[in-house]
Amino acid sequence: MTSSTQVAPGVTAAGGLSAADGQIPGVSPLQDSGARVKRYTALAVMLVPLAGFALAVRQLVLGEFAVTDLVLFAVFYFLHMGGITMGFHRYLAHKTFRTSKWFEGLLLICGSMAAQGPIMFWVTTHRRHHLYSDQKGDPHSPNLAGTGLFAKLRGLWYAHMPWMLAPDTSGWTFFAPDVLRDRRLFFYHRTYAWWIVLGLVLPAAIGGVASGSWHGAWNGLLFGGFARIFLANQAAWCVGSVCHMFGGRPFKTDDNSANNWPVAVLTFGEGLQNNHHAFPASYRHSVKWYEPDLSAWVLWTLGKGGVVWDLRSPEPAAIRKLAKQPH
């Protein structure tokens, strides 16, 4: 592994550690203060939405909710997941399509509202995952803890959430030099916290205005804000844990990625991990027309309307080459 490794289509790692340093290329340990900040931030992302979700469940059990609250949850879930899958993932991390500045901004704002980390963290972590998928260096593989049942369960749990507590960092110049040097993209990185706040204030404001009450604003915050973040992120984190352990593997890859349909439905196609790892530069994770990939359907529709363009997808010959069974 060298610093010239390609980490995304048209993106070559610009620096990072060499293998001779005894470190994983592109990955470096955090000092005490940096490790604490990362740990406390990750714990807040895990626990604060959980508390809000618990309060939303209480409202449901007591019947203290309205249809508006459920609509807010659904709308902001769509924006949340769409921003991550189409914006952070398929647009930024893999460069599978192009779009205008205004739609780029919309995608990145919605992705930031998901509270999965700022752009540089998300992109570098994801490109690192692809470079070292299910090997030493993968930030969230469930397959590195051993072979026994308890080792597998421990690995599955680690890959779901505790990996975010690890005291290391993915190198910006190694994994995302393209994002780092783009001032427009870096603006969304710097303003990340503001977009999280917006993702909480908006549903609260809409709920308050729709009901004409503080109770409606409170429920909007709970359902469209915290419960949405909790449930959508639990689904998203299943992609790195469940979908690298359970599911179908129609394509030959160098890792344990799998297609898991329930996760794919909840994550707008992200659960089709085996397809994605076979063809990471494709805007669609679905290969068959019937595979659940809402993000691909949305992007295809937007492509017909000229909102996005240069949608990349694998050639039939490439699909046949990697398929375990004839396609």
mmCIF file of C-alpha atoms in Angstrom:
data_model
loop_
_atom_site.group_PDB
_atom_site.id
_atom_site.type_symbol
_atom_site.label_atom_id
_atom_site.label_comp_id
_atom_site.label_asym_id
_atom_site.label_seq_id
_atom_site.Cartn_x
_atom_site.Cartn_y
_atom_site.Cartn_z
ATOM 1 C CA MET A 1 0.000 0.000 0.000
ATOM 2 C CA THR A 2 1.416 3.368 -0.942
ATOM 3 C CA SER A 3 0.296 6.963 -0.861
ATOM 4 C CA SER A 4 -0.599 6.739 -4.570
ATOM 5 C CA THR A 5 -3.537 4.426 -3.860
ATOM 6 C CA GLN A 6 -6.776 5.362 -5.619
ATOM 7 C CA VAL A 7 -9.474 5.909 -2.979
ATOM 8 C CA ALA A 8 -12.326 7.016 -5.284
ATOM 9 C CA PRO A 9 -12.869 7.433 -9.038
ATOM 10 C CA GLY A 10 -10.346 10.020 -10.153
ATOM 11 C CA VAL A 11 -9.118 10.584 -6.572
ATOM 12 C CA THR A 12 -5.627 9.447 -5.573
ATOM 13 C CA ALA A 13 -4.452 9.487 -1.974
ATOM 14 C CA ALA A 14 -2.248 12.526 -1.547
ATOM 15 C CA GLY A 15 -0.365 11.521 1.564
ATOM 16 C CA GLY A 16 -0.564 9.577 4.775
ATOM 17 C CA LEU A 17 1.561 7.046 6.599
ATOM 18 C CA SER A 18 3.666 4.494 4.783
ATOM 19 C CA ALA A 19 3.482 0.820 5.640
ATOM 20 C CA ALA A 20 7.046 1.010 6.955
ATOM 21 C CA ASP A 21 5.870 3.255 9.793
ATOM 22 C CA GLY A 22 4.190 0.275 11.418
ATOM 23 C CA GLN A 23 0.825 1.985 10.996
ATOM 24 C CA ILE A 24 -2.065 1.382 8.658
ATOM 25 C CA PRO A 25 -1.562 3.752 5.696
ATOM 26 C CA GLY A 26 -3.863 6.748 6.016
ATOM 27 C CA VAL A 27 -4.788 6.007 9.637
ATOM 28 C CA SER A 28 -3.171 7.646 12.654
ATOM 29 C CA PRO A 29 -3.801 7.512 16.424
ATOM 30 C CA LEU A 30 -5.416 10.430 18.210
ATOM 31 C CA GLN A 31 -3.756 12.123 21.156
ATOM 32 C CA ASP A 32 -5.557 12.112 24.511
ATOM 33 C CA SER A 33 -7.534 15.322 23.981
ATOM 34 C CA GLY A 34 -8.548 14.398 20.447
ATOM 35 C CA ALA A 35 -9.574 10.911 21.538
ATOM 36 C CA ARG A 36 -11.733 12.373 24.329
ATOM 37 C CA VAL A 37 -13.473 14.793 21.969
ATOM 38 C CA LYS A 38 -14.188 11.985 19.510
ATOM 39 C CA ARG A 39 -15.449 9.688 22.271
ATOM 40 C CA TYR A 40 -17.752 12.260 23.884
ATOM 41 C CA THR A 41 -19.101 13.385 20.506
ATOM 42 C CA ALA A 42 -19.842 9.797 19.506
ATOM 43 C CA LEU A 43 -21.562 9.102 22.826
ATOM 44 C CA ALA A 44 -23.729 12.195 22.370
ATOM 45 C CA VAL A 45 -24.720 11.033 18.871
ATOM 46 C CA MET A 46 -25.647 7.620 20.262
ATOM 47 C CA LEU A 47 -27.398 8.617 23.496
ATOM 48 C CA VAL A 48 -29.153 11.960 22.960
ATOM 49 C CA PRO A 49 -31.318 10.710 20.053
ATOM 50 C CA LEU A 50 -32.020 7.553 22.080
ATOM 51 C CA ALA A 51 -33.437 9.680 24.895
ATOM 52 C CA GLY A 52 -35.557 11.623 22.406
ATOM 53 C CA PHE A 53 -36.769 8.379 20.838
ATOM 54 C CA ALA A 54 -37.801 7.084 24.274
ATOM 55 C CA LEU A 55 -39.826 10.260 24.862
ATOM 56 C CA ALA A 56 -41.463 9.883 21.435
ATOM 57 C CA VAL A 57 -42.446 6.306 22.300
ATOM 58 C CA ARG A 58 -43.978 7.633 25.521
ATOM 59 C CA GLN A 59 -46.076 10.069 23.484
ATOM 60 C CA LEU A 60 -47.228 7.210 21.267
ATOM 61 C CA VAL A 61 -48.150 4.983 24.212
ATOM 62 C CA LEU A 62 -50.079 7.782 25.926
ATOM 63 C CA GLY A 63 -51.781 8.812 22.687
ATOM 64 C CA GLU A 64 -50.347 12.310 22.984
ATOM 65 C CA PHE A 65 -49.488 12.708 19.313
ATOM 66 C CA ALA A 66 -51.103 13.775 16.056
ATOM 67 C CA VAL A 67 -50.892 12.644 12.444
ATOM 68 C CA THR A 68 -48.735 15.708 11.814
ATOM 69 C CA ASP A 69 -46.045 14.242 14.075
ATOM 70 C CA LEU A 70 -45.914 11.015 12.060
ATOM 71 C CA VAL A 71 -45.796 12.974 8.804
ATOM 72 C CA LEU A 72 -42.902 15.034 10.145
ATOM 73 C CA PHE A 73 -41.072 11.840 11.062
ATOM 74 C CA ALA A 74 -41.578 10.406 7.561
ATOM 75 C CA VAL A 75 -40.606 13.594 5.707
ATOM 76 C CA PHE A 76 -37.466 14.208 7.742
ATOM 77 C CA TYR A 77 -36.527 10.513 7.586
ATOM 78 C CA PHE A 78 -36.629 10.823 3.792
ATOM 79 C CA LEU A 79 -34.496 13.982 3.838
ATOM 80 C CA HIS A 80 -32.088 12.440 6.359
ATOM 81 C CA MET A 81 -31.591 9.167 4.487
ATOM 82 C CA GLY A 82 -31.599 10.809 1.069
ATOM 83 C CA GLY A 83 -28.940 13.277 2.162
ATOM 84 C CA ILE A 84 -26.697 10.463 3.378
ATOM 85 C CA THR A 85 -27.255 7.959 0.579
ATOM 86 C CA MET A 86 -27.359 10.323 -2.387
ATOM 87 C CA GLY A 87 -25.306 13.212 -0.996
ATOM 88 C CA PHE A 88 -22.570 12.008 1.329
ATOM 89 C CA HIS A 89 -22.274 8.512 -0.133
ATOM 90 C CA ARG A 90 -23.005 8.279 -3.845
ATOM 91 C CA TYR A 91 -22.140 11.900 -4.689
ATOM 92 C CA LEU A 92 -19.239 12.846 -2.417
ATOM 93 C CA ALA A 93 -17.569 9.574 -1.436
ATOM 94 C CA HIS A 94 -17.907 7.794 -4.788
ATOM 95 C CA LYS A 95 -18.535 10.552 -7.344
ATOM 96 C CA THR A 96 -21.183 8.517 -9.155
ATOM 97 C CA PHE A 97 -22.988 11.527 -10.652
ATOM 98 C CA ARG A 98 -22.746 15.276 -11.109
ATOM 99 C CA THR A 99 -25.183 18.018 -10.199
ATOM 100 C CA SER A 100 -25.625 21.763 -9.778
ATOM 101 C CA LYS A 101 -24.306 23.765 -6.834
ATOM 102 C CA TRP A 102 -27.789 24.359 -5.433
ATOM 103 C CA PHE A 103 -28.769 20.674 -5.449
ATOM 104 C CA GLU A 104 -25.344 19.732 -4.125
ATOM 105 C CA GLY A 105 -25.956 22.115 -1.228
ATOM 106 C CA LEU A 106 -29.404 20.648 -0.551
ATOM 107 C CA LEU A 107 -28.001 17.113 -0.458
ATOM 108 C CA LEU A 108 -25.122 18.032 1.836
ATOM 109 C CA ILE A 109 -27.335 20.019 4.208
ATOM 110 C CA CYS A 110 -29.759 17.095 4.476
ATOM 111 C CA GLY A 111 -26.847 14.695 4.991
ATOM 112 C CA SER A 112 -25.426 16.915 7.721
ATOM 113 C CA MET A 113 -28.816 16.942 9.487
ATOM 114 C CA ALA A 114 -28.354 13.180 9.937
ATOM 115 C CA ALA A 115 -25.722 13.774 12.654
ATOM 116 C CA GLN A 116 -23.453 11.023 11.321
ATOM 117 C CA GLY A 117 -20.426 13.300 11.375
ATOM 118 C CA PRO A 118 -19.200 16.222 9.253
ATOM 119 C CA ILE A 119 -18.331 15.742 5.595
ATOM 120 C CA MET A 120 -14.602 15.134 6.044
ATOM 121 C CA PHE A 121 -15.196 12.530 8.756
ATOM 122 C CA TRP A 122 -17.861 10.756 6.723
ATOM 123 C CA VAL A 123 -16.005 10.674 3.409
ATOM 124 C CA THR A 124 -12.620 9.688 4.847
ATOM 125 C CA THR A 125 -14.187 6.978 7.009
ATOM 126 C CA HIS A 126 -16.130 5.549 4.101
ATOM 127 C CA ARG A 127 -13.255 5.552 1.626
ATOM 128 C CA ARG A 128 -11.097 3.916 4.282
ATOM 129 C CA HIS A 129 -13.792 1.254 4.707
ATOM 130 C CA HIS A 130 -13.650 0.451 0.993
ATOM 131 C CA LEU A 131 -9.853 0.429 0.867
ATOM 132 C CA TYR A 132 -9.558 -2.021 3.784
ATOM 133 C CA SER A 133 -12.969 -3.693 3.646
ATOM 134 C CA ASP A 134 -13.143 -6.510 6.228
ATOM 135 C CA GLN A 135 -9.381 -6.337 6.748
ATOM 136 C CA LYS A 136 -7.213 -4.681 9.365
ATOM 137 C CA GLY A 137 -7.821 -0.963 8.905
ATOM 138 C CA ASP A 138 -11.544 -1.217 8.175
ATOM 139 C CA PRO A 139 -13.090 1.134 10.763
ATOM 140 C CA HIS A 140 -16.278 -0.902 11.178
ATOM 141 C CA SER A 141 -15.926 -4.511 10.078
ATOM 142 C CA PRO A 142 -17.845 -7.129 12.103
ATOM 143 C CA ASN A 143 -15.487 -9.868 10.914
ATOM 144 C CA LEU A 144 -12.239 -9.090 12.743
ATOM 145 C CA ALA A 145 -13.051 -10.247 16.280
ATOM 146 C CA GLY A 146 -12.629 -14.000 15.753
ATOM 147 C CA THR A 147 -14.551 -17.033 14.519
ATOM 148 C CA GLY A 148 -16.556 -18.281 17.514
ATOM 149 C CA LEU A 149 -20.173 -17.352 18.184
ATOM 150 C CA PHE A 150 -19.377 -14.840 20.913
ATOM 151 C CA ALA A 151 -16.558 -13.360 18.843
ATOM 152 C CA LYS A 152 -18.978 -12.907 15.945
ATOM 153 C CA LEU A 153 -21.542 -11.248 18.203
ATOM 154 C CA ARG A 154 -18.851 -9.007 19.673
ATOM 155 C CA GLY A 155 -17.703 -8.041 16.180
ATOM 156 C CA LEU A 156 -21.273 -7.369 15.079
ATOM 157 C CA TRP A 157 -21.875 -5.073 18.052
ATOM 158 C CA TYR A 158 -18.561 -3.251 17.571
ATOM 159 C CA ALA A 159 -19.278 -2.644 13.876
ATOM 160 C CA HIS A 160 -22.701 -1.244 14.692
ATOM 161 C CA MET A 161 -21.760 1.595 17.076
ATOM 162 C CA PRO A 162 -18.688 1.255 19.354
ATOM 163 C CA TRP A 163 -16.321 1.632 16.387
ATOM 164 C CA MET A 164 -17.056 5.361 16.572
ATOM 165 C CA LEU A 165 -15.233 5.476 19.913
ATOM 166 C CA ALA A 166 -11.933 4.208 18.468
ATOM 167 C CA PRO A 167 -9.031 6.618 19.216
ATOM 168 C CA ASP A 168 -7.833 6.963 15.645
ATOM 169 C CA THR A 169 -8.504 9.203 12.669
ATOM 170 C CA SER A 170 -8.669 8.715 8.905
ATOM 171 C CA GLY A 171 -6.252 11.056 7.139
ATOM 172 C CA TRP A 172 -7.880 13.940 5.299
ATOM 173 C CA THR A 173 -5.090 14.359 2.737
ATOM 174 C CA PHE A 174 -4.846 10.605 2.231
ATOM 175 C CA PHE A 175 -8.512 9.743 1.768
ATOM 176 C CA ALA A 176 -10.203 12.991 0.697
ATOM 177 C CA PRO A 177 -7.788 15.485 -0.896
ATOM 178 C CA ASP A 178 -10.487 16.394 -3.435
ATOM 179 C CA VAL A 179 -12.978 17.456 -0.746
ATOM 180 C CA LEU A 180 -10.313 19.164 1.354
ATOM 181 C CA ARG A 181 -9.251 21.509 -1.434
ATOM 182 C CA ASP A 182 -12.811 22.404 -2.501
ATOM 183 C CA ARG A 183 -13.771 25.522 -0.529
ATOM 184 C CA ARG A 184 -17.455 25.148 -1.369
ATOM 185 C CA LEU A 185 -17.605 21.585 -0.041
ATOM 186 C CA PHE A 186 -15.512 22.450 2.986
ATOM 187 C CA PHE A 187 -18.030 25.159 3.888
ATOM 188 C CA TYR A 188 -20.583 22.431 4.620
ATOM 189 C CA HIS A 189 -17.992 20.634 6.728
ATOM 190 C CA ARG A 190 -17.302 23.738 8.833
ATOM 191 C CA THR A 191 -20.999 24.521 9.329
ATOM 192 C CA TYR A 192 -21.972 20.932 10.169
ATOM 193 C CA ALA A 193 -23.277 21.687 13.683
ATOM 194 C CA TRP A 194 -25.610 24.388 12.373
ATOM 195 C CA TRP A 195 -27.283 21.914 10.018
ATOM 196 C CA ILE A 196 -27.892 19.478 12.872
ATOM 197 C CA VAL A 197 -29.599 22.296 14.767
ATOM 198 C CA LEU A 198 -31.631 23.142 11.661
ATOM 199 C CA GLY A 199 -32.734 19.503 11.433
ATOM 200 C CA LEU A 200 -34.125 19.794 14.950
ATOM 201 C CA VAL A 201 -35.562 23.307 14.793
ATOM 202 C CA LEU A 202 -37.408 22.838 11.481
ATOM 203 C CA PRO A 203 -39.697 19.960 12.538
ATOM 204 C CA ALA A 204 -40.282 21.666 15.892
ATOM 205 C CA ALA A 205 -41.271 24.911 14.163
ATOM 206 C CA ILE A 206 -43.510 23.142 11.648
ATOM 207 C CA GLY A 207 -45.155 21.100 14.396
ATOM 208 C CA GLY A 208 -45.733 24.201 16.479
ATOM 209 C CA VAL A 209 -47.217 26.217 13.619
ATOM 210 C CA ALA A 210 -49.385 23.314 12.402
ATOM 211 C CA SER A 211 -50.884 22.743 15.853
ATOM 212 C CA GLY A 212 -50.691 26.285 17.137
ATOM 213 C CA SER A 213 -49.216 24.987 20.381
ATOM 214 C CA TRP A 214 -45.985 24.352 22.245
ATOM 215 C CA HIS A 215 -47.062 20.723 22.567
ATOM 216 C CA GLY A 216 -47.005 20.437 18.786
ATOM 217 C CA ALA A 217 -43.545 22.005 18.686
ATOM 218 C CA TRP A 218 -42.322 19.546 21.328
ATOM 219 C CA ASN A 219 -43.708 16.584 19.415
ATOM 220 C CA GLY A 220 -42.229 17.912 16.179
ATOM 221 C CA LEU A 221 -38.831 18.019 17.868
ATOM 222 C CA LEU A 222 -39.250 14.485 19.194
ATOM 223 C CA PHE A 223 -40.659 12.797 16.085
ATOM 224 C CA GLY A 224 -39.107 14.779 13.234
ATOM 225 C CA GLY A 225 -35.902 15.405 15.166
ATOM 226 C CA PHE A 226 -34.571 12.983 17.752
ATOM 227 C CA ALA A 227 -36.628 9.851 16.976
ATOM 228 C CA ARG A 228 -35.889 10.301 13.277
ATOM 229 C CA ILE A 229 -32.141 10.611 13.936
ATOM 230 C CA PHE A 230 -32.159 7.572 16.216
ATOM 231 C CA LEU A 231 -34.097 5.208 13.950
ATOM 232 C CA ALA A 232 -32.537 6.345 10.670
ATOM 233 C CA ASN A 233 -29.020 6.051 12.069
ATOM 234 C CA GLN A 234 -29.701 2.640 13.573
ATOM 235 C CA ALA A 235 -30.736 1.524 10.090
ATOM 236 C CA ALA A 236 -27.699 3.185 8.508
ATOM 237 C CA TRP A 237 -25.282 1.601 10.980
ATOM 238 C CA CYS A 238 -26.739 -1.813 10.095
ATOM 239 C CA VAL A 239 -25.119 -1.350 6.680
ATOM 240 C CA GLY A 240 -21.641 -1.628 8.195
ATOM 241 C CA SER A 241 -22.542 -4.354 10.675
ATOM 242 C CA VAL A 242 -25.433 -6.561 9.536
ATOM 243 C CA CYS A 243 -24.692 -6.199 5.814
ATOM 244 C CA HIS A 244 -21.150 -7.479 6.230
ATOM 245 C CA MET A 245 -22.361 -10.616 7.961
ATOM 246 C CA PHE A 246 -25.867 -11.593 6.825
ATOM 247 C CA GLY A 247 -27.349 -11.726 3.331
ATOM 248 C CA GLY A 248 -26.832 -12.853 -0.244
ATOM 249 C CA ARG A 249 -23.551 -12.551 -2.140
ATOM 250 C CA PRO A 250 -24.257 -12.738 -5.873
ATOM 251 C CA PHE A 251 -20.947 -11.087 -6.833
ATOM 252 C CA LYS A 252 -17.294 -11.959 -6.258
ATOM 253 C CA THR A 253 -15.651 -9.417 -3.947
ATOM 254 C CA ASP A 254 -12.605 -9.437 -1.657
ATOM 255 C CA ASP A 255 -14.696 -8.927 1.471
ATOM 256 C CA ASN A 256 -17.747 -10.260 3.293
ATOM 257 C CA SER A 257 -20.240 -7.685 1.999
ATOM 258 C CA ALA A 258 -23.779 -8.990 1.553
ATOM 259 C CA ASN A 259 -27.135 -7.898 0.150
ATOM 260 C CA ASN A 260 -29.663 -7.588 2.965
ATOM 261 C CA TRP A 261 -33.086 -6.597 1.688
ATOM 262 C CA PRO A 262 -34.712 -5.448 4.959
ATOM 263 C CA VAL A 263 -31.784 -3.095 5.561
ATOM 264 C CA ALA A 264 -31.882 -2.009 1.913
ATOM 265 C CA VAL A 265 -35.541 -0.996 2.242
ATOM 266 C CA LEU A 266 -34.866 1.048 5.380
ATOM 267 C CA THR A 267 -31.737 2.703 3.944
ATOM 268 C CA PHE A 268 -32.961 3.426 0.410
ATOM 269 C CA GLY A 269 -30.687 0.816 -1.181
ATOM 270 C CA GLU A 270 -27.584 1.004 1.014
ATOM 271 C CA GLY A 271 -28.212 -2.521 2.284
ATOM 272 C CA LEU A 272 -27.294 -3.954 -1.128
ATOM 273 C CA GLN A 273 -23.697 -4.026 0.070
ATOM 274 C CA ASN A 274 -22.412 -6.885 -2.063
ATOM 275 C CA ASN A 275 -23.625 -5.124 -5.196
ATOM 276 C CA HIS A 276 -22.090 -1.868 -3.977
ATOM 277 C CA HIS A 277 -18.692 -3.344 -3.142
ATOM 278 C CA ALA A 278 -18.609 -5.067 -6.514
ATOM 279 C CA PHE A 279 -19.438 -1.792 -8.316
ATOM 280 C CA PRO A 280 -18.606 1.100 -5.941
ATOM 281 C CA ALA A 281 -18.556 3.707 -8.715
ATOM 282 C CA SER A 282 -22.187 3.029 -9.686
ATOM 283 C CA TYR A 283 -24.972 5.452 -8.751
ATOM 284 C CA ARG A 284 -27.313 2.488 -8.321
ATOM 285 C CA HIS A 285 -26.707 -0.256 -5.806
ATOM 286 C CA SER A 286 -29.397 -2.357 -7.423
ATOM 287 C CA VAL A 287 -28.395 -4.575 -10.331
ATOM 288 C CA LYS A 288 -31.762 -6.238 -10.880
ATOM 289 C CA TRP A 289 -34.789 -4.011 -11.488
ATOM 290 C CA TYR A 290 -36.647 -5.458 -8.503
ATOM 291 C CA GLU A 291 -33.927 -4.875 -5.899
ATOM 292 C CA PRO A 292 -34.977 -2.182 -3.369
ATOM 293 C CA ASP A 293 -32.937 0.942 -4.108
ATOM 294 C CA LEU A 294 -35.047 4.062 -3.606
ATOM 295 C CA SER A 295 -32.030 6.365 -3.948
ATOM 296 C CA ALA A 296 -31.266 4.996 -7.411
ATOM 297 C CA TRP A 297 -34.882 5.445 -8.493
ATOM 298 C CA VAL A 298 -34.853 9.040 -7.250
ATOM 299 C CA LEU A 299 -31.528 9.783 -8.973
ATOM 300 C CA TRP A 300 -32.733 8.207 -12.225
ATOM 301 C CA THR A 301 -35.861 10.385 -12.104
ATOM 302 C CA LEU A 302 -33.818 13.492 -11.306
ATOM 303 C CA GLY A 303 -31.538 12.597 -14.195
ATOM 304 C CA LYS A 304 -34.488 12.627 -16.576
ATOM 305 C CA GLY A 305 -35.324 16.105 -15.290
ATOM 306 C CA GLY A 306 -31.776 17.386 -15.707
ATOM 307 C CA VAL A 307 -31.221 17.937 -11.977
ATOM 308 C CA VAL A 308 -28.364 15.400 -11.951
ATOM 309 C CA TRP A 309 -26.311 14.086 -14.850
ATOM 310 C CA ASP A 310 -23.380 11.833 -15.805
ATOM 311 C CA LEU A 311 -24.891 8.996 -13.791
ATOM 312 C CA ARG A 312 -22.313 6.201 -13.675
ATOM 313 C CA SER A 313 -23.342 2.539 -13.769
ATOM 314 C CA PRO A 314 -21.548 -0.730 -14.615
ATOM 315 C CA GLU A 315 -21.512 -2.133 -18.121
ATOM 316 C CA PRO A 316 -23.298 -5.478 -18.620
ATOM 317 C CA ALA A 317 -19.934 -7.110 -19.341
ATOM 318 C CA ALA A 318 -18.585 -5.952 -15.962
ATOM 319 C CA ILE A 319 -21.657 -7.355 -14.218
ATOM 320 C CA ARG A 320 -21.268 -10.717 -15.958
ATOM 321 C CA LYS A 321 -17.562 -10.844 -15.086
ATOM 322 C CA LEU A 322 -18.129 -10.564 -11.334
ATOM 323 C CA ALA A 323 -21.390 -12.520 -11.119
ATOM 324 C CA LYS A 324 -21.209 -15.910 -9.404
ATOM 325 C CA GLN A 325 -24.175 -17.089 -11.483
ATOM 326 C CA PRO A 326 -24.936 -16.186 -15.122
ATOM 327 C CA HIS A 327 -26.692 -12.809 -15.503
#
